[in-house]
Coordinates of C-alpha atoms in Angstrom, one line a residue:
M1 CA -21.4 2.2 -16.1
K2 CA -17.9 1.4 -17.1
Q3 CA -16.8 -2.2 -17.4
L4 CA -13.2 -3.0 -16.4
L5 CA -11.4 -5.8 -18.1
T6 CA -8.3 -7.2 -16.5
I7 CA -6.1 -9.4 -18.7
G8 CA -3.5 -11.6 -17.0
L9 CA -0.7 -13.5 -18.6
V10 CA -0.2 -16.5 -16.4
F11 CA 2.7 -18.9 -16.6
V12 CA 4.3 -21.0 -13.9
S13 CA 8.0 -21.9 -13.5
V14 CA 9.5 -24.2 -11.0
C15 CA 12.9 -24.2 -9.5
I16 CA 14.1 -27.6 -8.4
H17 CA 16.8 -27.9 -5.7
A18 CA 18.8 -31.0 -4.7
Q19 CA 17.8 -30.5 -1.1
F20 CA 14.1 -31.2 -1.8
D21 CA 11.9 -33.9 -3.4
S22 CA 10.2 -31.8 -6.1
S23 CA 7.9 -34.5 -7.5
Y24 CA 4.9 -33.6 -5.3
I25 CA 1.7 -32.4 -6.8
N26 CA -1.3 -31.5 -4.6
K27 CA -4.0 -33.3 -6.6
A28 CA -6.6 -32.9 -3.9
D29 CA -6.8 -29.2 -4.6
T30 CA -7.2 -29.2 -8.3
F31 CA -10.4 -29.3 -10.3
F32 CA -12.0 -31.1 -13.3
L33 CA -9.8 -29.4 -15.9
V34 CA -6.8 -31.3 -14.5
K35 CA -8.2 -34.5 -16.1
K36 CA -8.4 -32.9 -19.5
P37 CA -5.8 -34.1 -22.0
G38 CA -3.2 -31.9 -23.6
I39 CA -2.3 -28.4 -22.7
I40 CA -5.6 -27.6 -20.9
G41 CA -5.0 -30.2 -18.3
K42 CA -1.3 -29.2 -17.9
L43 CA -2.2 -25.5 -17.5
A44 CA -4.9 -26.4 -14.9
Q45 CA -2.3 -28.2 -12.8
N46 CA -0.4 -25.0 -12.5
I47 CA -3.1 -22.5 -11.7
S48 CA -5.9 -24.3 -9.9
R49 CA -4.0 -25.2 -6.7
S50 CA -5.8 -24.2 -3.5
N51 CA -5.1 -24.8 0.1
L52 CA -7.3 -23.4 2.9
E53 CA -5.5 -23.6 6.2
A54 CA -7.2 -23.8 9.6
P55 CA -7.2 -20.5 11.6
A56 CA -4.0 -20.0 13.5
P57 CA -3.1 -17.3 16.0
A58 CA -0.7 -14.5 14.9
T59 CA 2.9 -15.3 15.9
K60 CA 5.7 -12.8 16.6
N61 CA 8.0 -12.7 13.6
D62 CA 11.2 -13.1 15.6
E63 CA 10.2 -16.1 17.7
V64 CA 11.7 -18.6 15.3
F65 CA 15.1 -16.9 15.5
V66 CA 15.4 -16.4 19.3
P67 CA 17.0 -19.9 20.0
Y68 CA 19.9 -19.0 17.7
K69 CA 20.6 -15.5 19.1
G70 CA 24.3 -14.7 19.0
K71 CA 25.3 -17.7 16.9
Q72 CA 27.6 -16.9 13.9
I73 CA 26.4 -17.3 10.3
R74 CA 28.6 -19.7 8.4
N75 CA 26.8 -19.9 5.0
I76 CA 23.8 -18.2 3.3
Q77 CA 21.9 -20.2 0.7
I78 CA 19.2 -18.7 -1.5
I79 CA 16.5 -21.0 -2.6
Q80 CA 14.2 -19.6 -5.3
L81 CA 10.9 -21.5 -5.7
G82 CA 8.9 -21.5 -8.9
L83 CA 5.5 -19.8 -9.1
G84 CA 3.8 -23.0 -8.0
G85 CA 6.0 -23.3 -4.9
N86 CA 5.1 -22.8 -1.3
V87 CA 7.7 -21.2 1.0
N88 CA 6.0 -22.8 4.1
D89 CA 6.7 -26.2 2.6
P90 CA 9.3 -26.1 -0.2
K91 CA 8.7 -29.8 -0.9
E92 CA 5.3 -28.8 -2.2
V93 CA 6.2 -28.0 -5.8
V94 CA 4.2 -28.5 -9.0
V95 CA 6.3 -30.0 -11.8
N96 CA 5.0 -29.9 -15.4
D97 CA 6.0 -29.8 -19.0
L98 CA 5.3 -26.1 -19.3
N99 CA 8.5 -25.1 -17.3
T100 CA 10.4 -24.5 -20.5
L101 CA 7.7 -22.2 -21.9
A102 CA 7.3 -20.4 -18.6
D103 CA 11.1 -19.7 -18.3
K104 CA 10.9 -17.9 -21.6
V105 CA 8.3 -15.5 -20.2
H106 CA 9.2 -15.2 -16.5
I107 CA 12.7 -14.3 -15.6
T108 CA 13.5 -15.4 -12.0
T109 CA 14.8 -12.7 -9.7
R110 CA 18.6 -12.8 -9.8
A111 CA 20.3 -14.2 -6.7
A112 CA 22.4 -11.1 -6.5
V113 CA 19.2 -9.0 -6.2
I114 CA 18.1 -11.1 -3.2
R115 CA 21.5 -10.9 -1.6
K116 CA 21.6 -7.1 -1.8
N117 CA 18.3 -7.0 0.0
L118 CA 19.7 -8.9 3.0
F119 CA 20.6 -7.1 6.3
F120 CA 23.3 -9.7 7.2
T121 CA 26.2 -11.5 5.6
E122 CA 28.4 -14.5 6.4
G123 CA 30.3 -14.0 9.6
D124 CA 27.6 -11.9 11.3
S125 CA 25.9 -12.9 14.5
I126 CA 22.2 -13.7 14.6
R127 CA 20.0 -10.9 15.8
P128 CA 16.4 -12.2 16.0
D129 CA 14.7 -8.9 15.5
L130 CA 16.9 -8.0 12.5
M131 CA 16.3 -11.3 10.9
A132 CA 12.5 -10.8 11.3
D133 CA 12.7 -7.4 9.8
N134 CA 14.7 -8.8 6.8
E135 CA 12.1 -11.5 6.2
R136 CA 9.3 -8.8 6.2
H137 CA 11.4 -6.6 3.9
L138 CA 11.7 -9.3 1.4
R139 CA 7.9 -10.0 1.5
E140 CA 7.2 -6.3 0.8
Q141 CA 9.1 -6.3 -2.5
P142 CA 6.6 -6.0 -5.3
F143 CA 8.4 -8.7 -7.3
I144 CA 8.3 -11.3 -4.4
Q145 CA 5.1 -13.1 -3.5
D146 CA 6.4 -14.6 -0.2
A147 CA 9.7 -15.2 1.6
L148 CA 11.0 -17.0 4.7
L149 CA 14.3 -17.2 6.5
R150 CA 15.2 -20.5 8.1
V151 CA 18.2 -21.2 10.4
I152 CA 19.9 -24.6 10.2
P153 CA 22.3 -25.7 13.0
V154 CA 25.7 -27.0 11.8
P155 CA 26.4 -30.5 13.1
G156 CA 29.5 -30.5 15.4
M157 CA 29.7 -26.7 15.5
P158 CA 27.3 -25.5 18.2
D159 CA 28.1 -21.8 17.7
M160 CA 27.6 -21.8 13.9
I161 CA 24.5 -21.8 11.8
D162 CA 23.5 -21.7 8.1
V163 CA 20.7 -19.5 6.8
L164 CA 18.3 -20.5 4.1
V165 CA 16.6 -17.6 2.3
I166 CA 13.5 -19.1 0.7
V167 CA 11.8 -16.8 -1.8
K168 CA 9.0 -17.1 -4.3
D169 CA 8.5 -14.7 -7.2
V170 CA 5.3 -13.4 -8.5
F171 CA 4.6 -13.4 -12.2
S172 CA 5.8 -9.8 -12.6
L173 CA 4.5 -8.9 -16.0
G174 CA 1.1 -7.2 -15.8
V175 CA -1.3 -6.1 -18.5
S176 CA -4.6 -4.4 -17.6
A177 CA -7.3 -2.7 -19.6
N178 CA -9.9 -0.2 -18.5
I179 CA -12.5 -0.2 -21.3
G180 CA -15.5 2.0 -20.8
S181 CA -16.8 1.9 -24.4
P182 CA -15.4 1.5 -28.0
E183 CA -14.5 5.2 -27.8
D184 CA -12.9 5.2 -24.3
G185 CA -10.2 2.9 -23.0
E186 CA -6.9 2.6 -21.2
L187 CA -4.1 0.0 -21.6
V188 CA -1.4 -0.4 -19.0
I189 CA 1.6 -2.8 -19.4
S190 CA 4.0 -3.1 -16.4
E191 CA 7.0 -5.2 -15.4
E192 CA 7.9 -5.2 -11.7
N193 CA 11.0 -7.3 -12.1
L194 CA 12.7 -6.1 -15.3
F195 CA 15.1 -8.9 -16.5
G196 CA 15.2 -10.2 -13.0
S197 CA 16.7 -7.0 -11.6
G198 CA 13.9 -6.0 -9.3
D199 CA 13.5 -2.7 -11.2
Q200 CA 10.1 -1.5 -12.5
L201 CA 9.1 -0.3 -15.9
S202 CA 5.6 0.6 -17.1
F203 CA 3.9 2.1 -20.1
R204 CA 0.3 3.3 -20.4
T205 CA -1.9 4.7 -23.1
L206 CA -5.4 6.2 -23.3
Y207 CA -7.8 6.5 -26.1
E208 CA -10.8 8.8 -25.5
A209 CA -12.5 10.0 -28.6
K210 CA -14.2 13.1 -27.0
R211 CA -10.8 14.6 -26.0
N212 CA -9.4 17.2 -28.3
E213 CA -6.3 15.0 -28.6
P214 CA -7.8 11.4 -28.3
W215 CA -4.5 9.7 -27.5
G216 CA -2.6 10.0 -24.2
F217 CA 0.6 8.3 -23.0
G218 CA 2.6 7.7 -19.9
A219 CA 5.7 5.8 -18.7
N220 CA 7.5 5.2 -15.4
Y221 CA 10.9 3.7 -14.5
T222 CA 12.1 2.8 -11.0
K223 CA 15.6 1.6 -10.2
R224 CA 15.3 -0.1 -6.8
N225 CA 18.0 -0.5 -4.2
I226 CA 20.9 1.0 -6.0
A227 CA 24.1 -0.8 -5.2
G228 CA 22.5 -2.3 -2.1
S229 CA 22.0 1.1 -0.5
F230 CA 18.2 0.7 -0.2
T231 CA 18.0 3.9 -2.3
D232 CA 15.5 4.1 -5.2
I233 CA 15.2 6.5 -8.1
S234 CA 12.0 7.0 -10.1
L235 CA 11.1 9.2 -13.0
G236 CA 8.1 9.3 -15.3
F237 CA 5.4 11.3 -17.1
Q238 CA 1.8 11.0 -17.9
T239 CA -0.2 13.2 -20.4
Y240 CA -3.6 12.3 -19.1
R241 CA -3.5 12.3 -15.3
P242 CA -6.8 13.3 -13.7
A243 CA -6.8 17.0 -12.8
F244 CA -7.3 17.6 -9.1
N245 CA -9.9 20.3 -9.7
T246 CA -12.2 18.6 -12.2
G247 CA -11.2 14.9 -12.3
K248 CA -11.0 15.0 -16.0
R249 CA -8.0 13.3 -17.7
N250 CA -6.2 16.4 -19.0
E251 CA -3.2 17.0 -16.7
H252 CA 0.3 16.6 -18.0
Y253 CA 2.5 15.4 -15.1
R254 CA 6.2 14.8 -15.0
Y255 CA 8.4 14.0 -12.0
I256 CA 11.7 12.6 -10.6
R257 CA 12.1 11.2 -7.1
L258 CA 15.1 9.9 -5.1
S259 CA 14.4 8.1 -1.8
K260 CA 16.1 6.0 0.8
S261 CA 13.8 4.0 3.1
L262 CA 14.3 3.1 6.7
V263 CA 13.9 -0.6 6.1
N264 CA 14.9 -1.6 9.6
P265 CA 15.2 0.3 12.9
Y266 CA 19.0 0.0 13.0
M267 CA 19.6 2.2 9.9
K268 CA 20.9 5.7 10.6
F269 CA 19.6 7.8 7.8
T270 CA 16.5 8.1 5.5
Y271 CA 15.7 10.8 3.0
A272 CA 13.7 11.6 -0.1
I273 CA 13.6 14.4 -2.6
E274 CA 11.0 14.9 -5.3
A275 CA 10.4 17.5 -8.0
G276 CA 7.4 17.6 -10.3
Q277 CA 5.3 19.7 -12.6
S278 CA 1.6 19.5 -13.2
Q279 CA 0.0 21.4 -16.1
T280 CA -3.5 21.1 -17.6
N281 CA -4.2 21.1 -21.3
N282 CA -7.6 21.9 -22.7
M283 CA -9.0 18.6 -23.8
Y284 CA -12.8 19.0 -23.1
L285 CA -14.1 22.5 -22.6
P286 CA -14.6 25.6 -24.7
D287 CA -11.6 27.9 -24.3
S288 CA -13.5 30.5 -22.3
A289 CA -14.7 27.9 -19.7
Y290 CA -11.3 26.2 -19.5
Y291 CA -9.4 29.5 -18.7
A292 CA -12.1 30.6 -16.3
D293 CA -12.6 27.4 -14.3
A294 CA -10.1 24.7 -14.9
R295 CA -6.6 25.8 -16.0
Y296 CA -3.6 25.5 -13.7
D297 CA 0.2 25.0 -13.9
A298 CA 2.1 24.2 -10.7
N299 CA 5.7 23.3 -9.7
V300 CA 6.5 21.3 -6.6
I301 CA 9.8 20.6 -4.9
D302 CA 9.8 18.5 -1.7
A303 CA 12.8 17.2 0.3
W304 CA 13.3 15.7 3.7
A305 CA 15.9 13.7 5.7
G306 CA 15.8 11.9 9.0
Y307 CA 18.4 10.6 11.5
N308 CA 17.9 7.6 13.8
L309 CA 19.2 8.7 17.2
G310 CA 21.3 6.2 19.2
T311 CA 21.7 3.6 16.5
N312 CA 25.3 2.9 17.4
S313 CA 24.6 2.5 21.1
Y314 CA 21.9 -0.1 20.4
F315 CA 24.4 -2.2 18.5
K316 CA 27.2 -1.8 21.0
K317 CA 25.1 -2.8 23.9
S318 CA 23.5 -5.6 21.8
R319 CA 20.1 -4.6 23.0
E320 CA 16.9 -6.1 21.6
S321 CA 14.8 -3.1 22.6
R322 CA 12.7 -2.0 19.7
F323 CA 12.2 1.5 21.2
R324 CA 13.7 4.2 19.0
H325 CA 13.9 8.0 18.7
F326 CA 14.0 9.7 15.4
L327 CA 14.6 13.3 14.2
A328 CA 13.5 14.5 10.8
I329 CA 13.5 17.8 8.9
R330 CA 11.6 18.7 5.7
G331 CA 11.5 21.6 3.3
F332 CA 8.8 22.2 0.6
Y333 CA 7.9 24.6 -2.1
R334 CA 4.7 24.7 -4.2
H335 CA 4.0 27.5 -6.7
F336 CA 1.2 28.0 -9.1
N337 CA 2.3 29.7 -12.3
Q338 CA -1.3 29.7 -13.6
V339 CA -4.7 29.4 -11.8
P340 CA -8.3 29.7 -13.2
D341 CA -9.2 33.2 -14.0
K342 CA -11.9 33.4 -11.4
F343 CA -9.4 32.7 -8.7
Q344 CA -6.8 35.2 -9.8
N345 CA -7.8 37.6 -6.9
V346 CA -10.0 35.2 -4.8
Y347 CA -8.5 32.7 -2.3
N348 CA -9.1 29.0 -2.9
Y349 CA -7.2 26.4 -0.9
Q350 CA -6.7 24.2 -3.9
Y351 CA -4.5 26.8 -5.7
A352 CA -2.6 28.2 -2.7
D353 CA 1.1 28.7 -3.0
L354 CA 3.0 27.1 -0.1
R355 CA 6.5 27.1 1.2
G356 CA 8.1 26.3 4.5
G357 CA 9.8 23.8 6.7
L358 CA 8.9 21.2 9.4
I359 CA 10.8 19.4 12.1
T360 CA 9.6 16.2 13.7
I361 CA 10.8 14.3 16.8
N362 CA 9.5 10.8 16.8
A363 CA 9.5 8.0 19.5
F364 CA 8.4 4.6 18.4
R365 CA 8.4 0.9 19.1
Q366 CA 7.3 -1.6 16.5
D367 CA 7.2 -5.3 16.3
F368 CA 5.6 -7.5 13.7
F369 CA 3.4 -10.5 13.9
K370 CA 2.8 -13.0 11.1
A371 CA -0.9 -13.6 10.2
K372 CA -2.9 -14.8 7.2
Y373 CA -6.3 -14.0 5.6
V374 CA -6.3 -10.3 6.7
Y375 CA -6.0 -8.6 3.4
G376 CA -4.4 -11.5 1.5
F377 CA -5.7 -14.9 0.5
G378 CA -3.3 -17.1 2.4
R379 CA 0.1 -15.5 2.0
N380 CA 2.1 -14.5 5.0
E381 CA 1.2 -11.0 6.1
D382 CA 3.2 -8.8 8.5
V383 CA 0.9 -7.0 11.0
P384 CA 2.6 -4.3 13.2
E385 CA 2.2 -4.0 16.9
G386 CA 3.6 -1.1 19.0
V387 CA 3.3 2.5 19.8
N388 CA 4.2 5.7 18.0
L389 CA 4.4 9.3 19.2
S390 CA 5.5 12.3 17.1
L391 CA 5.7 16.0 17.7
T392 CA 5.9 18.3 14.7
G393 CA 6.7 22.0 14.5
G394 CA 7.5 24.4 11.7
Y395 CA 6.9 27.6 9.8
T396 CA 4.8 28.1 6.7
D397 CA 4.1 30.8 4.1
K398 CA 0.7 30.0 2.6
E399 CA -0.5 32.7 0.3
Q400 CA 1.8 35.2 2.0
R401 CA 0.4 34.5 5.4
L402 CA 3.3 33.5 7.7
R403 CA 2.3 31.0 10.4
A404 CA 3.9 28.6 12.9
Y405 CA 2.6 25.1 12.9
L406 CA 2.3 22.6 15.8
G407 CA 1.1 19.0 15.5
L408 CA 0.7 15.9 17.6
D409 CA 0.3 12.3 16.4
F410 CA -0.2 9.3 18.7
Q411 CA -0.8 5.7 17.6
R412 CA -1.2 2.5 19.6
F413 CA -1.7 -0.8 17.8
Y414 CA -1.7 -4.3 19.3
F415 CA -3.2 -7.8 19.4
K416 CA -5.4 -9.0 22.2
T417 CA -4.8 -12.4 23.7
R418 CA -7.7 -14.0 21.8
G419 CA -6.4 -12.7 18.4
D420 CA -8.4 -9.5 17.9
Y421 CA -6.5 -6.5 16.7
F422 CA -6.9 -2.8 17.6
N423 CA -5.4 0.4 16.2
F424 CA -6.0 3.6 18.1
T425 CA -5.1 7.0 16.7
F426 CA -5.2 10.5 18.0
R427 CA -4.1 13.6 16.1
A428 CA -4.2 17.3 16.8
S429 CA -2.7 20.4 15.1
T430 CA -2.9 24.1 15.0
Y431 CA -1.4 27.1 13.2
L432 CA -0.4 30.2 15.0
H433 CA -0.5 33.7 13.5
K434 CA 0.6 36.5 15.8
A435 CA 0.1 34.1 18.8
N436 CA -3.5 33.4 17.7
P437 CA -4.6 29.8 16.8
E438 CA -5.9 29.2 13.3
D439 CA -7.0 26.1 11.4
V440 CA -7.3 23.9 14.6
A441 CA -8.0 20.3 13.8
V442 CA -8.6 17.2 16.0
L443 CA -9.1 13.6 14.9
A444 CA -9.5 10.3 16.9
S445 CA -10.1 6.9 15.3
M446 CA -10.2 3.2 16.1
D447 CA -9.6 0.4 13.6
Y448 CA -10.3 -3.2 14.5
F449 CA -10.3 -6.7 13.0
S450 CA -11.4 -9.8 14.6
K451 CA -9.6 -13.1 14.9
L452 CA -10.2 -15.6 12.1
Y453 CA -13.3 -17.7 12.7
Q454 CA -13.8 -21.2 11.3
R455 CA -17.2 -21.6 9.6
G456 CA -17.6 -25.2 8.7
G457 CA -14.9 -27.2 6.8
R458 CA -14.4 -24.8 3.9
W459 CA -15.2 -21.3 5.2
M460 CA -13.5 -18.8 7.5
Q461 CA -14.7 -15.3 8.5
R462 CA -13.0 -12.1 9.6
N463 CA -14.8 -9.0 10.7
F464 CA -13.5 -5.4 10.3
F465 CA -14.7 -2.2 12.1
H466 CA -13.8 1.5 11.9
F467 CA -14.8 4.5 14.1
S468 CA -13.6 8.0 13.8
A469 CA -14.5 11.5 14.9
A470 CA -12.9 14.7 13.5
G471 CA -13.4 18.4 14.1
Q472 CA -12.1 21.7 12.8
Y473 CA -12.2 25.1 14.5
R474 CA -11.3 28.6 13.4
T475 CA -10.8 27.4 9.9
L476 CA -9.2 30.0 7.6
L477 CA -6.9 28.5 4.9
N478 CA -7.3 24.7 5.3
E479 CA -9.8 22.7 3.3
P480 CA -13.1 21.7 5.1
L481 CA -14.0 18.2 6.2
Y482 CA -15.3 16.0 3.4
I483 CA -17.1 12.6 3.4
N484 CA -15.3 10.9 0.5
N485 CA -12.1 9.6 2.3
S486 CA -10.9 6.8 4.6
F487 CA -12.3 8.7 7.6
G488 CA -15.7 9.0 6.0
L489 CA -17.5 7.1 3.3
A490 CA -15.2 6.9 0.3
E491 CA -17.9 5.7 -2.0
F492 CA -19.8 9.0 -1.8
R493 CA -19.1 11.9 -4.2
R494 CA -17.6 14.9 -2.6
G495 CA -20.3 17.2 -3.9
D496 CA -20.8 20.3 -1.8
L497 CA -20.8 18.4 1.6
Q498 CA -18.4 20.7 3.5
S499 CA -18.4 20.2 7.2
A500 CA -16.8 21.4 10.4
A501 CA -17.2 18.1 12.2
R502 CA -17.6 14.5 11.1
I503 CA -18.4 11.2 12.9
T504 CA -18.1 7.9 11.0
T505 CA -18.6 4.2 11.7
R506 CA -18.1 1.3 9.3
G507 CA -18.2 -2.5 9.4
E508 CA -17.4 -5.3 7.0
S509 CA -17.4 -9.1 7.2
V510 CA -15.3 -11.1 4.8
F511 CA -15.8 -14.8 4.1
F512 CA -12.8 -16.8 2.9
N513 CA -13.2 -20.2 1.3
S514 CA -11.3 -23.1 -0.2
W515 CA -12.6 -22.8 -3.8
S516 CA -10.4 -21.4 -6.6
F517 CA -10.6 -21.0 -10.3
Y518 CA -7.4 -20.9 -12.3
G519 CA -5.6 -20.0 -9.1
F520 CA -7.9 -17.1 -8.3
R521 CA -9.4 -17.2 -4.8
F522 CA -12.7 -15.5 -4.0
A523 CA -14.0 -14.0 -0.8
P524 CA -17.6 -12.6 -0.6
F525 CA -18.3 -9.8 1.9
V526 CA -21.0 -7.6 3.3
F527 CA -20.6 -4.1 4.6
G528 CA -22.4 -1.0 6.0
G529 CA -21.4 2.5 7.0
F530 CA -22.8 5.7 8.5
S531 CA -21.3 9.2 8.5
L532 CA -22.7 12.2 10.4
L533 CA -21.6 15.7 9.1
K534 CA -22.0 19.0 11.0
P535 CA -22.2 21.9 8.5
I536 CA -19.8 24.8 8.9
G537 CA -21.3 27.4 11.2
A538 CA -24.2 25.2 12.3
T539 CA -25.0 23.2 15.4
W540 CA -25.2 19.4 15.7
A541 CA -29.0 19.8 15.4
K542 CA -28.5 20.7 11.8
S543 CA -26.3 17.7 11.0
D544 CA -26.7 15.5 8.0
G545 CA -26.5 11.8 8.1
F546 CA -25.4 9.6 5.2
S547 CA -25.1 5.8 5.0
S548 CA -24.3 3.0 2.6
L549 CA -25.1 -0.7 2.6
G550 CA -24.1 -3.6 0.3
G551 CA -22.0 -6.6 -0.5
G552 CA -19.7 -8.0 -3.1
V553 CA -16.8 -10.3 -3.8
K554 CA -13.1 -9.8 -4.0
S555 CA -10.6 -12.0 -5.8
R556 CA -6.9 -12.5 -6.2
N557 CA -4.3 -14.9 -7.5
E558 CA -1.4 -14.5 -5.2
N559 CA 1.0 -15.8 -7.8
L560 CA 0.4 -12.8 -10.0
V561 CA 1.7 -9.2 -9.7
F562 CA -1.9 -7.9 -10.0
G563 CA -3.6 -6.5 -6.9
T564 CA -7.0 -7.6 -5.7
M565 CA -10.0 -7.3 -7.9
E566 CA -13.2 -6.2 -6.2
L567 CA -16.9 -6.2 -7.2
R568 CA -18.8 -4.0 -4.8
M569 CA -22.5 -3.3 -4.9
F570 CA -23.9 -0.2 -3.0
Y571 CA -27.3 0.9 -1.8
F572 CA -27.5 4.5 -0.6
P573 CA -30.6 5.3 1.5
R574 CA -29.9 9.0 1.0
V575 CA -28.0 10.5 -1.9
I576 CA -26.6 13.9 -3.0
A577 CA -26.7 15.5 -6.4
G578 CA -25.2 13.4 -9.1
M579 CA -25.6 10.1 -7.3
N580 CA -28.0 7.1 -7.8
R581 CA -29.3 5.0 -4.9
F582 CA -27.8 1.9 -6.4
R583 CA -24.3 1.5 -7.8
I584 CA -21.9 -1.3 -8.8
D585 CA -18.2 -0.7 -8.9
F586 CA -15.6 -3.2 -10.3
T587 CA -12.1 -2.2 -9.2
T588 CA -8.9 -3.8 -10.2
D589 CA -5.3 -3.7 -8.9
L590 CA -6.2 -2.8 -5.3
R591 CA -3.2 -2.9 -3.0
F592 CA -4.0 -3.8 0.6
R593 CA -1.0 -3.8 2.9
F594 CA -0.2 -2.6 6.4
V595 CA 1.9 0.5 6.7
S596 CA 5.2 -0.9 7.9
Q597 CA 7.5 2.2 7.6
F598 CA 9.0 2.9 10.9
I599 CA 8.9 6.7 10.3
K600 CA 7.3 9.1 7.8
R601 CA 8.4 12.5 6.5
P602 CA 7.3 15.5 8.7
D603 CA 3.9 16.4 7.5
F604 CA 0.8 18.4 8.2
M605 CA -2.1 16.7 9.9
S606 CA -4.7 15.4 7.4
V607 CA -8.3 14.9 8.2
N608 CA -9.3 14.0 4.7
Q609 CA -6.8 11.2 4.1

């Protein structure tokens, strides 16, 4: 079993503003190392802080701005807290002698970068929903740990207000290592806030002695929000990306991508274009086996654009309605220059050439509520509430079979009064060839998490539940249903478990607590899941059931750019070939966030997401 080692470089810097008393140190939340003399004690003051807040109901993001609706913005002031700061209480700041050293390592986000991520400027009128969207947008930036917007009335000027933009950086330099053995390891170095610009740069290298070429390399650069246009450009390469057919690290991948996100529902346009090439190199197999079973070379070009209907009328009428209509169009091209020899004249969905276009009309309404301890460990999280309906149509050429495509996607997500959260999804799609339906697919799912329960003075609990059912009919060119995905049991191997129908249920309980070690919080959890698969061409009486049980612990330091670390222990009452009944996984850099994009590119329905 591989052992994963994550190496974090941790420094804390503090920004002191004249408006606040910055001498406060929360001593009650530190631990014994604080009392140590010298640099150990000073370091502990920075990274052992821990505050467990009592459960609070989710609150609508724009509520705090409603009393100031229509008032004019006089001044905008950006307040940048240090890594030890707290946006909910800027007075709570850790001051220490390591600031000078920390400043040499961590470069604070430039004020100009924060400003070009604002949706408003001096002289604008307050729109509560737009302010809430902007606060959420700032929190979603990978180089910002948390952000709040605060409105300050101007004495003697009842129609004027000032806006405070309070932001807290993460320590954006990340170093991680995946070490399986002395002859197998990967090192990744990433900077999510290059010189305080908000841009991303990363390098990676692999050493695997059993490869024909032991060393592999990769790099990626992303220029974010070019000139305040909310347009990003990314380019990169990797010489050891896992191949999609074997999972072995022998794919050479290079790409370039240009994209403009719909960061709020009042923007008119969104678009993206991406071009990439994937080519395997023989690093493991004898030449005869490689050419017969594993070789491929593919080119992909994908472009789409969308228009937000009625944006101007919403502004002119000063409406606060969050209901929108959106029209999007997409074109795509995928061509395999080489495929394994055994599939030269035999169809396999993995190597199918594909070209075509899709059009989607989308109607949606989306608000956001502020909550804590859902996926994070105390930071502000933005949970969406609303409804989404999209209809997609188009035409495709897959392996020279021309077909029309029709798809429906409906989603309803909301909080109940007591604080429980539900997300219902229904999807259906079909292809039409000479008016005959092909590759018909249907999926229904429900995701739920409970309100946050207080368990004694130092513990809180939240429960999660998932149910889904999916089926395929008249399958011809699409892939079958598999178990190893978010609608099944992802911890299973794919194996040869191909099915025409699948029913899955999963549950998990997470226990948050007040203890921390060097700024890392820990949350133990228990889980269980069951998936029922109906084989292709068989009845439900021939179905196979698979389950998993277990527990573990997840950990994160919210001040660092690293994602969540998770130790998960599994027991499988029934296994398939290549699996053991017991398994332990240690995963690093997990990213848990709610999908907050108002719209997505037109796409085919996925049942193996």
